[in-house]
């Protein structure tokens, strides 16, 4: 059997080990599919064909030498990276004109761990500029389109990562999640997306948005594929003081029975303003089927969750303002030459390099951290953060995971979230997790009855107990079926 672009990790390994196809065949077929599909979607900003082929040759040599079993757990598996992750020798632009010509002199830890696991690196993926957005419309290089309907957004800010996996252009992709930027696009594109507990994956070499909120995680078309990726990603990194030792076997967690698991339901989430009927119906169906499979449903309360968006849009712009200060046209970033004074060069270069949403967040962060305003907003937001974190801690005394919507609606059409406030509200169900630092993931649960678009549900787990959500996610996958490549991009019979 030839390699097909809808194959997952286990099937790729089986095919390579059995000699059905080679790693070079995987690269050739994948790159051919990208060159056919990506002009319609614009998920990739850069292809690394030479690096992918070199990695494939190493895998094929190991197979020929009988040492394939000694390679990493993702040997021969295609992967691509969100363009805020440094990979030596590639451009790391953060989808911004500010870094349009920046070439990475080193490799991020998360990227290196994927390479060490044997993956075939395909390139860098589109995103909202500096991860500011929920639709990938804020990219300086043009939007990415949803593989299920090109007239709709793929979500954001990791929209390129979600679209690449959903269209079969890669088996795995890495994204970053600051307020839902993995989970929300995964839901919109009908794939699995995981935001691990803060600290489980090193952030070294990932361009920071909100340093206390950011976390790297995988996109995949199956829960087990995401588990394979996390097993390779997680662990202590001496280059990141926030990273932690992790003792979770994620692949083993996917085999844990759901019977006896306590699944929390937050009634206020299910009655939230703006929650569409088709999303609500799918979440309710997922809860009912988990209960039928032996799980226990428990009503829980997160009393301060309604303040999460307000707190987030104080904390995140403040951290973004601080992190973006380094892009001053001297040390980093584009330079508008010809100025006689340094201040004028700073101002002109930043005005030229940053897009509208980046400027909006810089201005907001600057204001919120200014004298006379700091105590009124930033300090209060940190207090709300503490309350939200305490809410989650109490709630997990009653349940093992929480089940909720991941977004109020299915993927909207381009232009529907034109106002910034509308875009911010699309993350209403995801933001609290980043504030508290807990793990969360999106699992597809079918299509909306009205739109025919993918609907995902969100699972949330206690800190450093992310295996809980993988166990429940595997049961949901057995119920609803594994995520499929979007029909327009799926391999045809006989290919």
Short mmCIF file of C-alpha atoms in Angstrom, two decimals:
data_model
loop_
_atom_site.label_atom_id
_atom_site.label_comp_id
_atom_site.label_asym_id
_atom_site.label_seq_id
_atom_site.Cartn_x
_atom_site.Cartn_y
_atom_site.Cartn_z
CA UNK A 1 0.00 0.00 0.00
CA UNK A 2 1.30 3.47 -0.87
CA UNK A 3 1.53 6.26 1.65
CA UNK A 4 -1.65 8.35 1.94
CA UNK A 5 -1.79 11.86 3.37
CA UNK A 6 -4.53 10.95 5.84
CA UNK A 7 -2.35 8.44 7.72
CA UNK A 8 -1.56 8.96 11.40
CA UNK A 9 1.50 8.13 13.48
CA UNK A 10 0.80 4.44 14.10
CA UNK A 11 -0.14 3.73 10.48
CA UNK A 12 2.97 5.52 9.19
CA UNK A 13 5.16 3.47 11.53
CA UNK A 14 3.49 0.24 10.43
CA UNK A 15 3.94 1.08 6.76
CA UNK A 16 7.58 2.06 7.18
CA UNK A 17 8.42 -1.04 9.22
CA UNK A 18 6.64 -3.33 6.73
CA UNK A 19 8.34 -1.75 3.73
CA UNK A 20 5.03 -0.61 2.21
CA UNK A 21 6.59 2.79 1.58
CA UNK A 22 9.74 4.69 2.54
CA UNK A 23 10.19 7.91 4.48
CA UNK A 24 11.24 9.54 1.22
CA UNK A 25 7.90 8.43 -0.24
CA UNK A 26 6.19 10.13 2.69
CA UNK A 27 8.04 13.38 2.00
CA UNK A 28 7.40 13.27 -1.75
CA UNK A 29 3.68 12.60 -1.35
CA UNK A 30 3.31 15.19 1.42
CA UNK A 31 5.10 17.96 -0.46
CA UNK A 32 3.10 17.20 -3.60
CA UNK A 33 -0.12 17.46 -1.59
CA UNK A 34 1.00 20.75 -0.01
CA UNK A 35 1.78 22.26 -3.40
CA UNK A 36 -1.68 21.27 -4.61
CA UNK A 37 -3.68 22.21 -1.51
CA UNK A 38 -1.90 25.20 0.01
CA UNK A 39 -2.64 27.70 -2.80
CA UNK A 40 -6.28 27.29 -1.78
CA UNK A 41 -5.66 27.60 1.97
CA UNK A 42 -2.43 29.56 2.59
CA UNK A 43 -1.44 27.60 5.70
CA UNK A 44 2.32 27.62 5.03
CA UNK A 45 4.63 30.62 5.10
CA UNK A 46 7.78 28.63 4.34
CA UNK A 47 8.55 25.09 3.17
CA UNK A 48 11.71 23.33 4.38
CA UNK A 49 11.96 20.72 1.65
CA UNK A 50 15.68 20.06 2.04
CA UNK A 51 15.39 19.51 5.80
CA UNK A 52 12.42 17.17 5.32
CA UNK A 53 14.25 15.12 2.70
CA UNK A 54 17.40 14.92 4.81
CA UNK A 55 15.38 13.66 7.78
CA UNK A 56 13.64 11.11 5.56
CA UNK A 57 16.99 9.79 4.30
CA UNK A 58 18.10 9.24 7.90
CA UNK A 59 14.93 7.27 8.64
CA UNK A 60 15.31 5.15 5.51
CA UNK A 61 18.94 4.43 6.35
CA UNK A 62 17.91 3.28 9.82
CA UNK A 63 15.28 0.98 8.31
CA UNK A 64 17.89 -0.48 5.95
CA UNK A 65 20.34 -0.96 8.82
CA UNK A 66 17.77 -2.62 11.04
CA UNK A 67 17.87 0.20 13.59
CA UNK A 68 14.45 1.76 12.91
CA UNK A 69 13.30 0.73 16.39
CA UNK A 70 16.06 2.86 17.90
CA UNK A 71 14.75 6.05 16.32
CA UNK A 72 12.41 8.42 18.10
CA UNK A 73 8.70 7.76 18.64
CA UNK A 74 7.73 10.01 15.72
CA UNK A 75 10.23 8.74 13.16
CA UNK A 76 9.06 9.40 9.61
CA UNK A 77 6.03 11.47 10.66
CA UNK A 78 5.48 14.82 8.86
CA UNK A 79 5.26 17.89 11.08
CA UNK A 80 5.07 21.66 10.65
CA UNK A 81 5.55 24.52 13.10
CA UNK A 82 3.72 27.74 13.87
CA UNK A 83 5.85 30.63 12.70
CA UNK A 84 6.57 31.94 16.20
CA UNK A 85 8.86 28.95 16.86
CA UNK A 86 12.51 29.30 15.97
CA UNK A 87 14.03 26.73 13.64
CA UNK A 88 17.63 27.45 12.75
CA UNK A 89 18.05 28.66 9.20
CA UNK A 90 14.36 29.44 8.63
CA UNK A 91 12.56 32.75 8.79
CA UNK A 92 10.63 33.21 12.03
CA UNK A 93 8.32 36.07 11.15
CA UNK A 94 5.42 35.73 13.58
CA UNK A 95 3.41 36.65 10.45
CA UNK A 96 4.55 40.25 10.88
CA UNK A 97 6.38 42.70 8.66
CA UNK A 98 8.39 43.52 11.77
CA UNK A 99 10.26 40.20 11.45
CA UNK A 100 9.78 39.59 7.74
CA UNK A 101 13.49 39.09 7.07
CA UNK A 102 14.55 37.62 10.42
CA UNK A 103 16.37 34.26 10.11
CA UNK A 104 16.55 32.10 13.22
CA UNK A 105 20.09 31.54 14.53
CA UNK A 106 18.95 28.72 16.84
CA UNK A 107 16.15 26.19 17.32
CA UNK A 108 13.40 26.28 19.95
CA UNK A 109 13.37 23.42 22.44
CA UNK A 110 9.89 22.28 21.41
CA UNK A 111 10.97 22.13 17.76
CA UNK A 112 14.21 20.33 18.62
CA UNK A 113 12.34 17.70 20.62
CA UNK A 114 10.16 16.96 17.62
CA UNK A 115 13.25 16.67 15.44
CA UNK A 116 14.92 14.42 18.01
CA UNK A 117 11.81 12.23 17.95
CA UNK A 118 12.42 11.65 14.24
CA UNK A 119 9.80 13.90 12.63
CA UNK A 120 10.08 15.17 9.07
CA UNK A 121 10.05 19.00 9.29
CA UNK A 122 7.91 20.52 6.54
CA UNK A 123 8.12 24.22 7.34
CA UNK A 124 6.50 27.17 9.10
CA UNK A 125 2.80 27.91 9.38
CA UNK A 126 0.69 31.05 9.15
CA UNK A 127 -0.75 32.73 12.23
CA UNK A 128 -2.24 35.96 13.50
CA UNK A 129 0.54 38.53 13.81
CA UNK A 130 2.46 37.83 17.03
CA UNK A 131 -0.47 35.52 17.95
CA UNK A 132 -2.85 38.50 18.35
CA UNK A 133 -6.19 37.28 17.07
CA UNK A 134 -8.73 34.50 16.81
CA UNK A 135 -9.16 34.11 13.05
CA UNK A 136 -5.69 34.26 11.37
CA UNK A 137 -7.00 37.30 9.48
CA UNK A 138 -4.38 39.43 11.23
CA UNK A 139 -1.44 37.83 9.42
CA UNK A 140 0.65 40.39 7.54
CA UNK A 141 0.94 37.86 4.71
CA UNK A 142 -2.75 37.18 4.20
CA UNK A 143 -5.33 34.96 5.92
CA UNK A 144 -5.49 31.19 6.08
CA UNK A 145 -8.75 29.54 4.98
CA UNK A 146 -10.73 26.76 6.64
CA UNK A 147 -10.36 23.44 4.75
CA UNK A 148 -14.01 22.59 5.44
CA UNK A 149 -15.22 25.82 3.83
CA UNK A 150 -12.73 28.30 2.31
CA UNK A 151 -15.20 31.13 2.92
CA UNK A 152 -14.77 30.60 6.67
CA UNK A 153 -11.89 31.34 9.03
CA UNK A 154 -9.80 28.51 10.48
CA UNK A 155 -9.67 30.18 13.88
CA UNK A 156 -6.60 31.61 15.47
CA UNK A 157 -4.04 32.47 16.29
CA UNK A 158 -2.75 29.02 15.27
CA UNK A 159 -5.04 28.87 12.26
CA UNK A 160 -2.29 27.74 9.89
CA UNK A 161 -1.48 24.79 12.15
CA UNK A 162 -5.11 23.69 12.39
CA UNK A 163 -5.74 24.06 8.65
CA UNK A 164 -2.57 22.16 7.72
CA UNK A 165 -3.61 19.14 9.82
CA UNK A 166 -7.27 19.29 8.78
CA UNK A 167 -6.32 19.33 5.09
CA UNK A 168 -3.87 16.43 5.34
CA UNK A 169 -0.85 18.60 4.53
CA UNK A 170 0.83 17.31 7.69
CA UNK A 171 0.11 14.61 10.26
CA UNK A 172 1.14 16.81 13.19
CA UNK A 173 1.62 20.51 13.79
CA UNK A 174 2.69 22.60 16.75
CA UNK A 175 0.84 25.70 17.84
CA UNK A 176 0.88 28.01 20.82
CA UNK A 177 -2.05 28.83 23.09
CA UNK A 178 -2.27 32.07 25.08
CA UNK A 179 -6.05 32.35 25.40
CA UNK A 180 -7.38 29.49 23.29
CA UNK A 181 -5.19 29.70 20.20
CA UNK A 182 -4.79 25.93 19.89
CA UNK A 183 -8.17 24.75 21.15
CA UNK A 184 -10.41 27.19 19.26
CA UNK A 185 -8.90 26.63 15.75
CA UNK A 186 -8.85 22.88 16.42
CA UNK A 187 -12.60 23.09 17.03
CA UNK A 188 -13.22 25.20 13.94
CA UNK A 189 -11.20 22.83 11.72
CA UNK A 190 -12.36 19.52 13.21
CA UNK A 191 -9.06 18.24 14.63
CA UNK A 192 -7.58 17.45 18.05
CA UNK A 193 -5.75 20.33 19.72
CA UNK A 194 -4.01 20.26 23.11
CA UNK A 195 -2.92 23.04 25.45
CA UNK A 196 -0.94 21.26 28.19
CA UNK A 197 -0.67 22.50 31.74
CA UNK A 198 1.54 25.60 31.89
CA UNK A 199 5.14 24.48 32.34
CA UNK A 200 4.82 21.03 30.79
CA UNK A 201 6.39 22.15 27.50
CA UNK A 202 9.41 24.45 27.26
CA UNK A 203 8.78 27.93 25.85
CA UNK A 204 12.47 28.52 25.08
CA UNK A 205 12.79 29.73 21.51
CA UNK A 206 9.09 30.56 21.12
CA UNK A 207 8.49 34.27 20.51
CA UNK A 208 6.55 35.41 23.55
CA UNK A 209 3.10 36.99 23.56
CA UNK A 210 2.10 36.64 27.22
CA UNK A 211 4.87 34.89 29.12
CA UNK A 212 2.70 33.77 32.02
CA UNK A 213 -0.03 32.53 29.66
CA UNK A 214 1.70 30.99 26.60
CA UNK A 215 1.98 27.24 26.18
CA UNK A 216 2.99 25.10 23.20
CA UNK A 217 0.93 22.07 22.17
CA UNK A 218 0.15 19.74 19.27
CA UNK A 219 -2.53 19.48 16.62
CA UNK A 220 -3.37 16.00 15.31
CA UNK A 221 -6.17 14.02 13.71
CA UNK A 222 -6.40 11.53 16.56
CA UNK A 223 -6.12 11.62 20.33
CA UNK A 224 -3.36 9.00 20.28
CA UNK A 225 -1.34 10.97 17.71
CA UNK A 226 -1.54 14.01 20.02
CA UNK A 227 -0.41 11.75 22.89
CA UNK A 228 2.62 10.59 20.88
CA UNK A 229 3.53 14.22 20.26
CA UNK A 230 3.16 15.25 23.91
CA UNK A 231 5.23 12.32 25.12
CA UNK A 232 8.05 13.70 22.98
CA UNK A 233 7.43 17.38 23.85
CA UNK A 234 7.05 17.42 27.62
CA UNK A 235 9.75 17.67 30.23
CA UNK A 236 12.18 19.92 32.06
CA UNK A 237 14.34 22.26 30.00
CA UNK A 238 17.25 24.07 31.70
CA UNK A 239 16.70 26.92 29.22
CA UNK A 240 13.19 27.59 30.58
CA UNK A 241 12.89 28.09 34.34
CA UNK A 242 9.10 27.63 34.19
CA UNK A 243 9.34 24.14 32.65
CA UNK A 244 8.67 21.14 34.87
CA UNK A 245 9.48 17.46 35.04
CA UNK A 246 6.50 15.50 33.77
CA UNK A 247 5.72 11.91 34.67
CA UNK A 248 2.72 11.20 32.44
CA UNK A 249 2.60 8.49 29.78
CA UNK A 250 0.07 10.13 27.47
CA UNK A 251 -0.20 7.17 25.10
CA UNK A 252 -0.97 4.90 28.06
CA UNK A 253 -3.55 7.43 29.29
CA UNK A 254 -5.52 6.98 26.08
CA UNK A 255 -6.16 3.36 27.09
CA UNK A 256 -7.61 4.20 30.51
CA UNK A 257 -11.32 3.34 30.85
CA UNK A 258 -13.79 6.17 31.21
CA UNK A 259 -16.01 4.15 33.53
CA UNK A 260 -16.10 5.82 36.93
CA UNK A 261 -14.62 9.09 35.68
CA UNK A 262 -16.29 12.20 37.08
CA UNK A 263 -17.08 14.70 34.31
CA UNK A 264 -17.92 18.22 35.43
CA UNK A 265 -20.57 20.25 33.64
CA UNK A 266 -20.76 24.02 34.20
CA UNK A 267 -24.45 25.00 33.75
CA UNK A 268 -23.62 28.67 33.17
CA UNK A 269 -21.45 27.67 30.18
CA UNK A 270 -24.32 25.77 28.62
CA UNK A 271 -26.59 28.79 28.99
CA UNK A 272 -24.02 31.39 27.96
CA UNK A 273 -25.16 34.24 25.77
CA UNK A 274 -24.16 33.68 22.17
CA UNK A 275 -23.83 29.89 22.42
CA UNK A 276 -25.38 28.54 19.22
CA UNK A 277 -27.97 25.78 19.36
CA UNK A 278 -25.93 23.42 17.17
CA UNK A 279 -22.85 23.71 19.39
CA UNK A 280 -24.93 23.33 22.55
CA UNK A 281 -26.60 20.22 21.13
CA UNK A 282 -23.26 18.56 20.33
CA UNK A 283 -21.83 19.30 23.79
CA UNK A 284 -24.97 17.95 25.46
CA UNK A 285 -24.79 14.84 23.28
CA UNK A 286 -21.15 14.29 24.23
CA UNK A 287 -22.04 14.54 27.93
CA UNK A 288 -24.94 12.12 27.58
CA UNK A 289 -22.84 9.56 25.72
CA UNK A 290 -20.05 9.76 28.27
CA UNK A 291 -22.61 9.09 30.97
CA UNK A 292 -23.90 6.10 28.99
CA UNK A 293 -20.32 4.83 28.75
CA UNK A 294 -20.00 4.78 32.53
CA UNK A 295 -18.84 8.27 33.45
CA UNK A 296 -20.57 10.25 36.18
CA UNK A 297 -21.80 13.75 35.31
CA UNK A 298 -21.35 16.31 38.07
CA UNK A 299 -22.67 19.87 38.03
CA UNK A 300 -19.89 22.25 39.05
CA UNK A 301 -19.54 25.99 39.38
CA UNK A 302 -16.78 28.38 38.33
CA UNK A 303 -18.19 31.52 39.93
CA UNK A 304 -15.55 33.93 38.60
CA UNK A 305 -15.34 32.55 35.06
CA UNK A 306 -17.42 35.43 33.72
CA UNK A 307 -14.60 37.78 34.74
CA UNK A 308 -11.96 35.82 32.84
CA UNK A 309 -12.17 37.81 29.61
CA UNK A 310 -11.93 41.12 31.47
CA UNK A 311 -8.90 39.93 33.43
CA UNK A 312 -7.26 38.40 30.36
CA UNK A 313 -7.57 41.57 28.29
CA UNK A 314 -5.73 43.43 31.02
CA UNK A 315 -3.01 40.86 31.71
CA UNK A 316 -2.31 39.78 28.13
CA UNK A 317 -1.85 43.27 26.60
CA UNK A 318 0.41 44.24 29.51
CA UNK A 319 2.64 41.23 28.91
CA UNK A 320 2.50 41.77 25.15
CA UNK A 321 3.53 45.41 25.56
CA UNK A 322 6.55 44.30 27.59
CA UNK A 323 7.53 41.51 25.20
CA UNK A 324 7.19 43.63 22.06
CA UNK A 325 9.39 46.41 23.44
CA UNK A 326 12.45 44.53 22.16
CA UNK A 327 11.41 45.13 18.54
CA UNK A 328 12.96 48.58 18.32
CA UNK A 329 14.60 48.50 14.84
CA UNK A 330 18.08 48.34 16.40
CA UNK A 331 18.27 44.95 18.12
CA UNK A 332 15.36 43.31 16.31
CA UNK A 333 12.82 44.15 13.69
CA UNK A 334 12.47 46.17 10.54
CA UNK A 335 14.28 49.48 10.34
CA UNK A 336 12.90 52.58 8.64
CA UNK A 337 16.21 54.14 7.64
CA UNK A 338 17.11 57.77 7.05
CA UNK A 339 16.15 59.29 10.42
CA UNK A 340 18.50 61.71 12.15
CA UNK A 341 17.30 60.90 15.68
CA UNK A 342 16.86 57.55 17.38
CA UNK A 343 13.39 58.33 18.73
CA UNK A 344 12.10 59.10 15.25
CA UNK A 345 13.59 55.88 13.93
CA UNK A 346 11.93 53.88 16.71
CA UNK A 347 8.53 55.42 16.05
CA UNK A 348 8.63 55.13 12.27
CA UNK A 349 9.99 51.58 12.31
CA UNK A 350 7.41 50.30 14.78
CA UNK A 351 4.60 52.08 12.95
CA UNK A 352 5.73 50.43 9.72
CA UNK A 353 6.47 46.99 11.13
CA UNK A 354 3.46 46.33 13.38
CA UNK A 355 -0.07 45.70 12.13
CA UNK A 356 -3.27 47.22 13.51
CA UNK A 357 -4.00 44.59 16.17
CA UNK A 358 -0.41 44.61 17.45
CA UNK A 359 -0.52 48.39 17.76
CA UNK A 360 -3.86 48.16 19.54
CA UNK A 361 -2.45 45.79 22.15
CA UNK A 362 0.76 47.78 22.59
CA UNK A 363 -1.24 50.94 23.25
CA UNK A 364 -3.60 49.17 25.62
CA UNK A 365 -0.76 47.52 27.54
CA UNK A 366 1.12 50.80 27.79
CA UNK A 367 -1.95 52.53 29.19
CA UNK A 368 -2.78 49.76 31.68
CA UNK A 369 0.76 49.80 33.11
CA UNK A 370 0.94 53.58 33.39
CA UNK A 371 1.06 55.43 36.68
CA UNK A 372 -2.37 55.96 38.20
CA UNK A 373 -3.94 53.16 36.18
CA UNK A 374 -1.75 50.20 37.20
CA UNK A 375 -3.43 49.63 40.57
CA UNK A 376 -6.91 50.14 39.19
CA UNK A 377 -6.62 47.54 36.43
CA UNK A 378 -3.48 45.39 36.46
CA UNK A 379 -3.42 44.68 40.21
CA UNK A 380 -7.15 43.94 40.22
CA UNK A 381 -6.77 41.62 37.24
CA UNK A 382 -4.10 39.66 39.10
CA UNK A 383 -6.47 39.32 42.05
CA UNK A 384 -9.17 38.01 39.72
CA UNK A 385 -6.60 35.58 38.34
CA UNK A 386 -6.07 34.23 41.84
CA UNK A 387 -9.82 33.79 42.35
CA UNK A 388 -10.20 31.92 39.04
CA UNK A 389 -7.28 29.65 39.88
CA UNK A 390 -8.83 28.89 43.27
CA UNK A 391 -12.19 28.16 41.60
CA UNK A 392 -10.61 25.52 39.40
CA UNK A 393 -8.75 23.98 42.32
CA UNK A 394 -11.96 23.63 44.34
CA UNK A 395 -13.91 22.33 41.37
CA UNK A 396 -11.43 19.54 40.70
CA UNK A 397 -12.18 18.20 44.17
CA UNK A 398 -15.55 17.21 42.69
CA UNK A 399 -14.55 16.00 39.21
CA UNK A 400 -11.66 14.61 37.17
CA UNK A 401 -12.28 16.69 34.05
CA UNK A 402 -14.63 19.48 32.97
CA UNK A 403 -16.55 19.26 29.69
CA UNK A 404 -17.57 22.47 27.94
CA UNK A 405 -17.98 24.13 24.55
CA UNK A 406 -14.73 25.29 23.00
CA UNK A 407 -16.27 28.21 21.09
CA UNK A 408 -19.77 29.72 21.01
CA UNK A 409 -20.29 28.94 17.32
CA UNK A 410 -18.79 26.98 14.46
CA UNK A 411 -16.19 28.74 12.33
CA UNK A 412 -17.57 32.13 11.23
CA UNK A 413 -17.26 33.46 7.72
CA UNK A 414 -14.58 35.99 6.88
CA UNK A 415 -15.52 39.44 8.14
CA UNK A 416 -18.11 38.23 10.66
CA UNK A 417 -15.81 39.05 13.58
CA UNK A 418 -14.79 42.42 12.17
CA UNK A 419 -14.99 44.25 15.49
CA UNK A 420 -12.17 43.50 17.96
CA UNK A 421 -14.66 42.98 20.81
CA UNK A 422 -16.47 40.29 18.80
CA UNK A 423 -13.19 38.52 18.14
CA UNK A 424 -12.21 38.66 21.81
CA UNK A 425 -15.53 37.12 22.88
CA UNK A 426 -14.96 34.10 20.62
CA UNK A 427 -12.49 32.88 23.27
CA UNK A 428 -14.97 33.09 26.13
CA UNK A 429 -14.74 29.37 26.99
CA UNK A 430 -10.97 29.00 26.62
CA UNK A 431 -9.37 31.99 28.32
CA UNK A 432 -9.92 30.94 31.95
CA UNK A 433 -7.64 27.91 31.48
CA UNK A 434 -4.68 30.07 30.48
CA UNK A 435 -5.27 32.35 33.44
CA UNK A 436 -5.28 29.36 35.83
CA UNK A 437 -2.58 27.39 34.00
CA UNK A 438 -4.59 24.19 33.71
CA UNK A 439 -4.49 21.77 30.78
CA UNK A 440 -7.20 21.68 28.13
CA UNK A 441 -7.87 20.05 24.80
CA UNK A 442 -10.37 20.06 21.94
CA UNK A 443 -11.89 16.86 20.58
CA UNK A 444 -14.08 16.82 17.44
CA UNK A 445 -17.63 15.59 18.05
CA UNK A 446 -19.22 15.66 14.63
CA UNK A 447 -20.74 18.36 12.46
CA UNK A 448 -23.23 21.06 13.28
CA UNK A 449 -26.75 20.13 12.19
CA UNK A 450 -27.35 23.54 10.60
CA UNK A 451 -23.97 24.56 9.22
CA UNK A 452 -22.43 21.17 8.43
CA UNK A 453 -19.18 22.53 9.94
CA UNK A 454 -17.03 20.79 12.58
CA UNK A 455 -17.95 21.16 16.23
CA UNK A 456 -15.47 20.46 19.00
CA UNK A 457 -15.85 20.02 22.73
CA UNK A 458 -13.33 21.16 25.29
CA UNK A 459 -11.98 18.97 28.09
CA UNK A 460 -10.20 20.63 31.02
CA UNK A 461 -8.02 18.83 33.55
CA UNK A 462 -6.32 19.71 36.85
CA UNK A 463 -2.78 21.01 36.69
CA UNK A 464 -0.29 18.28 35.74
CA UNK A 465 -3.07 15.70 35.51
CA UNK A 466 -3.53 16.08 31.77
CA UNK A 467 -3.78 12.31 31.40
CA UNK A 468 -7.34 12.59 32.76
CA UNK A 469 -8.52 14.48 29.71
CA UNK A 470 -6.76 12.08 27.33
CA UNK A 471 -8.68 9.16 28.83
CA UNK A 472 -12.03 10.91 28.34
CA UNK A 473 -11.00 12.25 24.93
CA UNK A 474 -10.27 8.71 23.73
CA UNK A 475 -13.77 7.63 24.72
CA UNK A 476 -15.28 10.58 22.86
CA UNK A 477 -13.22 9.63 19.82
CA UNK A 478 -14.56 6.08 19.98
CA UNK A 479 -18.08 7.49 20.15
CA UNK A 480 -17.86 10.16 17.45
CA UNK A 481 -15.09 8.71 15.31
CA UNK A 482 -11.58 9.89 14.57
CA UNK A 483 -11.10 13.25 12.89
CA UNK A 484 -11.00 13.01 9.13
CA UNK A 485 -9.24 15.10 6.53
CA UNK A 486 -11.65 17.73 5.19
CA UNK A 487 -13.54 16.15 2.23
CA UNK A 488 -12.15 18.49 -0.44
CA UNK A 489 -8.58 17.52 0.51
CA UNK A 490 -8.97 13.83 1.41
CA UNK A 491 -7.12 11.23 -0.68
CA UNK A 492 -9.24 9.81 -3.44
CA UNK A 493 -9.88 6.07 -3.64
CA UNK A 494 -7.00 4.33 -5.36
CA UNK A 495 -4.49 7.10 -4.66
#
